[in-house]
Amino acid sequence: MLAAAALLIAPASRGQGGDLPRIVQPERPTREAFMRRALDMRRISVERGDQAYGAVIVKDGRIVGEGISAVITSNDPTAHAEMQGIRDAARRLVTRDLAGCELYGTARACPMCEAGAYWAGISRMYYGEAIADAGAPRLNR
């Protein structure tokens, strides 16, 4: 729980990602740890008055992007947690090409989010507390 608070106030180092908050990394880079962080993001989303969704983007065993649902709080129908995570990762990595990244979401990605993951080049998607493997994102599933 404290790690979530650190995410919101700890400054990022200069360079790639600019002034974005630092991402708190799990002690061990496991699927379970990444999904726990997505579940933390879901909790933060609810605490902020939004829908219960969270997501993280992982590359080379490190979380490179995080997202909470902001559909309600920002009045943006595209601000799903997965899209927010993709946007965050792209900003931090300073690229739109997220090849080699994995998306961990608290629910199965909707068609919009799966299309966004596809266009970003995300390699694989996992969802839910059971960490179900949704495979590589596709268009027109």
XYZ file of N, CA and C in Angstrom:
423
model
N 0.810 -1.184 0.000
C 0.000 0.000 0.000
C 0.857 1.253 0.000
N 1.942 1.258 0.768
C 2.822 2.416 0.773
C 3.490 2.612 -0.570
N 3.749 1.512 -1.277
C 4.364 1.628 -2.597
C 3.473 2.432 -3.530
N 2.172 2.269 -3.406
C 1.256 3.027 -4.252
C 1.362 4.513 -3.952
N 1.492 4.860 -2.685
C 1.641 6.267 -2.326
C 2.949 6.814 -2.868
N 4.009 6.004 -2.825
C 5.306 6.452 -3.339
C 5.220 6.747 -4.827
N 4.430 5.978 -5.547
C 4.251 6.202 -6.975
C 3.741 7.605 -7.244
N 2.876 8.076 -6.391
C 2.212 9.346 -6.642
C 3.075 10.555 -6.293
N 4.110 10.387 -5.460
C 4.866 11.552 -5.027
C 6.349 11.498 -5.344
N 6.875 10.334 -5.656
C 8.317 10.232 -5.916
C 8.646 10.756 -7.305
N 9.609 11.687 -7.418
C 9.950 12.217 -8.740
C 10.719 11.206 -9.570
N 10.535 11.278 -10.871
C 11.291 10.434 -11.790
C 12.657 11.066 -12.004
N 13.605 10.257 -12.386
C 14.897 10.819 -12.736
C 14.769 11.529 -14.070
N 15.633 12.498 -14.297
C 15.625 13.237 -15.558
C 16.039 12.320 -16.692
N 15.712 12.705 -17.893
C 16.056 11.899 -19.065
C 14.802 11.283 -19.619
N 14.858 10.019 -19.941
C 13.673 9.377 -20.507
C 12.527 9.455 -19.510
N 11.404 9.907 -19.992
C 10.228 10.003 -19.144
C 10.070 11.347 -18.469
N 11.092 12.208 -18.523
C 10.986 13.564 -17.994
C 10.659 13.626 -16.524
N 9.596 14.357 -16.178
C 9.229 14.599 -14.791
C 8.113 13.679 -14.306
N 7.980 12.511 -14.886
C 6.935 11.571 -14.484
C 7.285 10.960 -13.134
N 6.269 10.597 -12.346
C 6.544 9.947 -11.059
C 7.314 8.646 -11.259
N 8.188 8.354 -10.329
C 8.971 7.125 -10.380
C 8.054 5.924 -10.174
N 8.304 4.873 -10.925
C 7.542 3.634 -10.763
C 8.242 2.765 -9.730
N 7.495 2.342 -8.738
C 8.025 1.453 -7.717
C 8.015 0.040 -8.283
N 9.180 -0.582 -8.337
C 9.307 -1.922 -8.906
C 9.098 -2.984 -7.823
N 8.518 -4.123 -8.193
C 8.377 -5.215 -7.218
C 9.745 -5.803 -6.875
N 9.823 -6.425 -5.707
C 11.087 -7.047 -5.285
C 11.556 -8.095 -6.279
N 10.603 -8.893 -6.761
C 10.925 -9.924 -7.759
C 10.055 -9.719 -8.986
N 10.658 -9.820 -10.163
C 9.893 -9.601 -11.400
C 9.140 -10.859 -11.841
N 8.012 -11.121 -11.189
C 7.200 -12.289 -11.520
C 5.840 -11.843 -12.045
N 5.171 -12.724 -12.742
C 3.821 -12.401 -13.218
C 2.909 -12.051 -12.059
N 3.056 -12.779 -10.971
C 2.225 -12.510 -9.793
C 2.475 -11.107 -9.261
N 3.736 -10.699 -9.207
C 4.071 -9.363 -8.708
C 3.531 -8.281 -9.639
N 3.622 -8.502 -10.937
C 3.104 -7.517 -11.888
C 1.593 -7.411 -11.785
N 0.919 -8.553 -11.621
C -0.536 -8.500 -11.482
C -0.921 -7.858 -10.151
N -0.152 -8.089 -9.097
C -0.441 -7.406 -7.827
C -0.389 -5.890 -8.017
N 0.577 -5.427 -8.805
C 0.679 -3.983 -9.047
C -0.528 -3.493 -9.860
N -0.977 -4.273 -10.829
C -2.181 -3.897 -11.573
C -3.380 -3.823 -10.626
N -3.454 -4.745 -9.680
C -4.531 -4.721 -8.689
C -4.407 -3.503 -7.783
N -3.183 -3.090 -7.458
C -2.969 -1.837 -6.713
C -3.511 -0.657 -7.512
N -3.259 -0.666 -8.816
C -3.741 0.407 -9.682
C -5.269 0.443 -9.678
N -5.880 -0.737 -9.678
C -7.347 -0.818 -9.613
C -7.854 -0.173 -8.329
N -7.201 -0.482 -7.213
C -7.595 0.088 -5.921
C -7.484 1.619 -5.948
N -6.391 2.133 -6.495
C -6.205 3.586 -6.591
C -7.308 4.203 -7.438
N -7.669 3.532 -8.522
C -8.735 4.029 -9.392
C -10.044 4.183 -8.619
N -10.390 3.173 -7.854
C -11.625 3.216 -7.066
C -11.544 4.312 -6.013
N -10.391 4.429 -5.343
C -10.220 5.473 -4.326
C -10.391 6.867 -4.920
N -10.068 7.028 -6.182
C -10.201 8.326 -6.850
C -11.594 8.540 -7.435
N -12.470 7.548 -7.264
C -13.845 7.701 -7.716
C -14.095 7.234 -9.129
N -13.240 6.356 -9.623
C -13.418 5.879 -10.991
C -13.744 4.395 -10.993
N -13.768 3.807 -12.181
C -14.088 2.395 -12.351
C -12.953 1.520 -11.833
N -13.280 0.298 -11.486
C -12.338 -0.626 -10.859
C -11.480 -1.359 -11.885
N -10.555 -0.625 -12.522
C -9.635 -1.222 -13.485
C -8.242 -0.646 -13.282
N -7.256 -1.509 -13.439
C -5.865 -1.085 -13.365
C -5.045 -1.895 -14.341
N -3.897 -1.352 -14.739
C -3.028 -2.051 -15.695
C -1.590 -1.601 -15.522
N -0.676 -2.489 -15.868
C 0.741 -2.143 -15.933
C 1.317 -2.695 -17.228
N 2.338 -2.015 -17.723
C 3.078 -2.447 -18.908
C 4.471 -2.820 -18.435
N 4.950 -3.998 -18.857
C 6.233 -4.536 -18.403
C 7.141 -4.785 -19.592
N 8.402 -4.412 -19.435
C 9.412 -4.708 -20.459
C 10.678 -5.170 -19.758
N 11.215 -6.288 -20.213
C 12.453 -6.830 -19.665
C 12.411 -6.953 -18.144
N 11.263 -7.403 -17.617
C 11.145 -7.651 -16.183
C 10.989 -6.408 -15.327
N 10.669 -5.267 -15.938
C 10.473 -4.013 -15.195
C 9.171 -3.358 -15.632
N 8.459 -2.785 -14.691
C 7.255 -2.041 -15.023
C 7.689 -0.725 -15.655
N 7.211 -0.476 -16.871
C 7.582 0.752 -17.597
C 6.392 1.684 -17.798
N 5.204 1.242 -17.417
C 4.018 2.088 -17.526
C 2.928 1.577 -16.612
N 2.135 2.504 -16.076
C 1.036 2.150 -15.191
C -0.198 2.933 -15.597
N -1.358 2.327 -15.386
C -2.585 3.022 -15.731
C -3.721 2.679 -14.799
N -4.500 3.699 -14.479
C -5.749 3.511 -13.749
C -6.871 4.026 -14.635
N -8.049 3.500 -14.433
C -9.196 4.000 -15.180
C -9.436 5.453 -14.801
N -9.623 6.294 -15.815
C -9.942 7.704 -15.587
C -11.130 8.112 -16.452
N -11.947 7.146 -16.820
C -13.107 7.409 -17.678
C -14.060 8.395 -17.011
N -14.361 8.167 -15.758
C -15.325 9.002 -15.035
C -14.686 10.311 -14.586
N -13.511 10.223 -13.973
C -12.894 11.407 -13.387
C -12.388 12.398 -14.426
N -12.105 11.940 -15.638
C -11.620 12.858 -16.678
C -12.656 13.095 -17.778
N -13.836 12.441 -17.645
C -14.855 12.526 -18.697
C -14.282 12.172 -20.063
N -13.456 11.130 -20.082
C -12.806 10.680 -21.320
C -13.132 9.210 -21.520
N -13.996 8.887 -22.480
C -14.385 7.490 -22.676
C -13.237 6.591 -23.133
N -12.114 7.160 -23.545
C -10.970 6.340 -23.959
C -9.944 6.155 -22.842
N -10.178 6.709 -21.671
C -9.193 6.659 -20.591
C -9.288 5.361 -19.783
N -9.353 4.234 -20.489
C -9.340 2.926 -19.823
C -7.951 2.697 -19.229
N -7.871 1.879 -18.207
C -6.592 1.632 -17.530
C -5.526 1.143 -18.505
N -5.905 0.253 -19.413
C -4.924 -0.274 -20.365
C -4.394 0.822 -21.279
N -5.273 1.680 -21.760
C -4.851 2.786 -22.626
C -3.972 3.766 -21.853
N -4.334 4.025 -20.606
C -3.532 4.911 -19.763
C -2.135 4.312 -19.545
N -2.084 3.005 -19.328
C -0.792 2.335 -19.150
C 0.062 2.383 -20.410
N -0.568 2.176 -21.559
C 0.149 2.251 -22.842
C 0.693 3.660 -23.051
N -0.142 4.660 -22.789
C 0.305 6.053 -22.940
C 1.465 6.360 -22.001
N 1.369 5.879 -20.763
C 2.425 6.127 -19.775
C 3.733 5.474 -20.212
N 3.658 4.230 -20.662
C 4.872 3.529 -21.112
C 5.497 4.233 -22.311
N 4.679 4.669 -23.253
C 5.199 5.359 -24.437
C 5.901 6.659 -24.044
N 5.323 7.396 -23.096
C 5.971 8.634 -22.623
C 7.292 8.337 -21.939
N 7.287 7.343 -21.071
C 8.492 7.023 -20.300
C 9.612 6.467 -21.181
N 9.247 5.651 -22.152
C 10.257 5.052 -23.036
C 10.577 5.953 -24.226
N 9.827 7.020 -24.357
C 9.991 7.998 -25.435
C 9.930 7.308 -26.799
N 8.897 6.482 -26.964
C 8.669 5.783 -28.224
C 7.227 5.311 -28.276
N 6.708 5.200 -29.477
C 5.370 4.625 -29.649
C 5.450 3.121 -29.865
N 6.662 2.610 -30.057
C 6.885 1.186 -30.316
C 7.142 0.453 -29.003
N 6.138 -0.261 -28.537
C 6.254 -0.999 -27.279
C 6.484 -2.490 -27.521
N 7.169 -2.808 -28.630
C 7.506 -4.202 -28.926
C 8.297 -4.779 -27.766
N 7.984 -6.012 -27.429
C 8.660 -6.680 -26.326
C 8.010 -6.426 -24.979
N 6.983 -5.595 -24.943
C 6.283 -5.299 -23.687
C 5.111 -6.258 -23.486
N 4.752 -6.432 -22.233
C 3.580 -7.212 -21.847
C 2.622 -6.304 -21.103
N 1.338 -6.547 -21.272
C 0.307 -5.787 -20.582
C -0.343 -6.692 -19.551
N -0.411 -6.222 -18.315
C -1.110 -6.921 -17.231
C -2.294 -6.056 -16.839
N -3.508 -6.581 -16.990
C -4.706 -5.824 -16.666
C -5.589 -6.586 -15.707
N -6.376 -5.855 -14.950
C -7.242 -6.506 -13.972
C -8.454 -7.174 -14.606
N -8.722 -6.865 -15.861
C -9.805 -7.504 -16.603
C -9.342 -7.709 -18.042
N -10.032 -8.566 -18.748
C -9.676 -8.776 -20.153
C -9.846 -7.467 -20.925
N -8.902 -7.166 -21.771
C -8.939 -5.917 -22.534
C -10.158 -5.868 -23.450
N -10.812 -4.720 -23.478
C -11.931 -4.507 -24.398
C -11.357 -4.368 -25.818
N -12.206 -4.357 -26.842
C -11.698 -4.230 -28.211
C -10.849 -2.979 -28.442
N -11.224 -1.844 -27.838
C -10.424 -0.627 -28.015
C -9.027 -0.801 -27.420
N -8.960 -1.340 -26.212
C -7.673 -1.503 -25.540
C -6.818 -2.554 -26.238
N -7.438 -3.620 -26.708
C -6.678 -4.622 -27.438
C -6.136 -4.048 -28.738
N -6.929 -3.233 -29.420
C -6.448 -2.584 -30.643
C -5.296 -1.635 -30.321
N -5.405 -0.899 -29.219
C -4.320 -0.009 -28.812
C -3.046 -0.783 -28.514
N -3.187 -1.920 -27.848
C -2.023 -2.767 -27.557
C -1.425 -3.315 -28.849
N -2.280 -3.678 -29.774
C -1.819 -4.178 -31.079
C -1.010 -3.104 -31.799
N -1.568 -1.895 -31.904
C -0.894 -0.814 -32.634
C 0.380 -0.366 -31.929
N 0.447 -0.529 -30.605
C 1.665 -0.178 -29.862
C 2.741 -1.255 -30.007
N 2.348 -2.440 -30.458
C 3.308 -3.529 -30.616
C 3.492 -4.388 -29.384
N 2.575 -4.279 -28.435
C 2.643 -5.092 -27.211
C 2.674 -6.569 -27.621
N 3.554 -7.326 -26.993
C 3.756 -8.725 -27.380
C 2.731 -9.695 -26.794
N 2.289 -9.448 -25.550
C 1.416 -10.406 -24.881
C 0.586 -9.678 -23.842
N -0.604 -10.227 -23.574
C -1.504 -9.643 -22.578
C -1.915 -10.711 -21.563
N -1.960 -10.288 -20.301
C -2.418 -11.143 -19.208
C -3.497 -10.380 -18.457
N -4.460 -11.109 -17.888
C -5.519 -10.407 -17.175
C -6.071 -11.206 -16.011
N -6.605 -10.481 -15.041
C -7.306 -11.056 -13.902
C -6.390 -11.642 -12.848
N -6.983 -11.878 -11.696
C -6.214 -12.410 -10.571
C -5.631 -13.785 -10.866
N -6.242 -14.534 -11.759
C -5.717 -15.845 -12.154
C -4.581 -15.713 -13.178
N -4.316 -14.511 -13.615
C -3.280 -14.194 -14.595
C -3.466 -15.030 -15.867
N -4.660 -14.920 -16.424
C -4.975 -15.629 -17.664
C -4.166 -15.035 -18.814
N -3.673 -15.897 -19.674
C -2.880 -15.483 -20.828
C -3.833 -15.213 -21.986
N -3.930 -13.947 -22.387
C -4.800 -13.579 -23.507
C -4.051 -13.627 -24.834
N -2.776 -13.952 -24.788
C -1.986 -14.042 -26.017
C -1.583 -12.684 -26.537
N -1.129 -12.691 -27.771
C -0.748 -11.438 -28.428
C -2.004 -10.677 -28.811
N -1.981 -9.355 -28.697
C -3.163 -8.594 -29.109
C -3.426 -8.734 -30.600
N -4.709 -8.788 -30.958
C -5.119 -8.898 -32.358
C -6.209 -7.892 -32.644
N -6.349 -7.565 -33.895
C -7.488 -6.761 -34.328
C -8.613 -7.698 -34.708
N -9.831 -7.265 -34.492
C -11.014 -8.060 -34.884
C -11.030 -9.445 -34.286
N -10.778 -9.531 -32.998
C -10.779 -10.832 -32.314
C -12.104 -11.446 -32.483
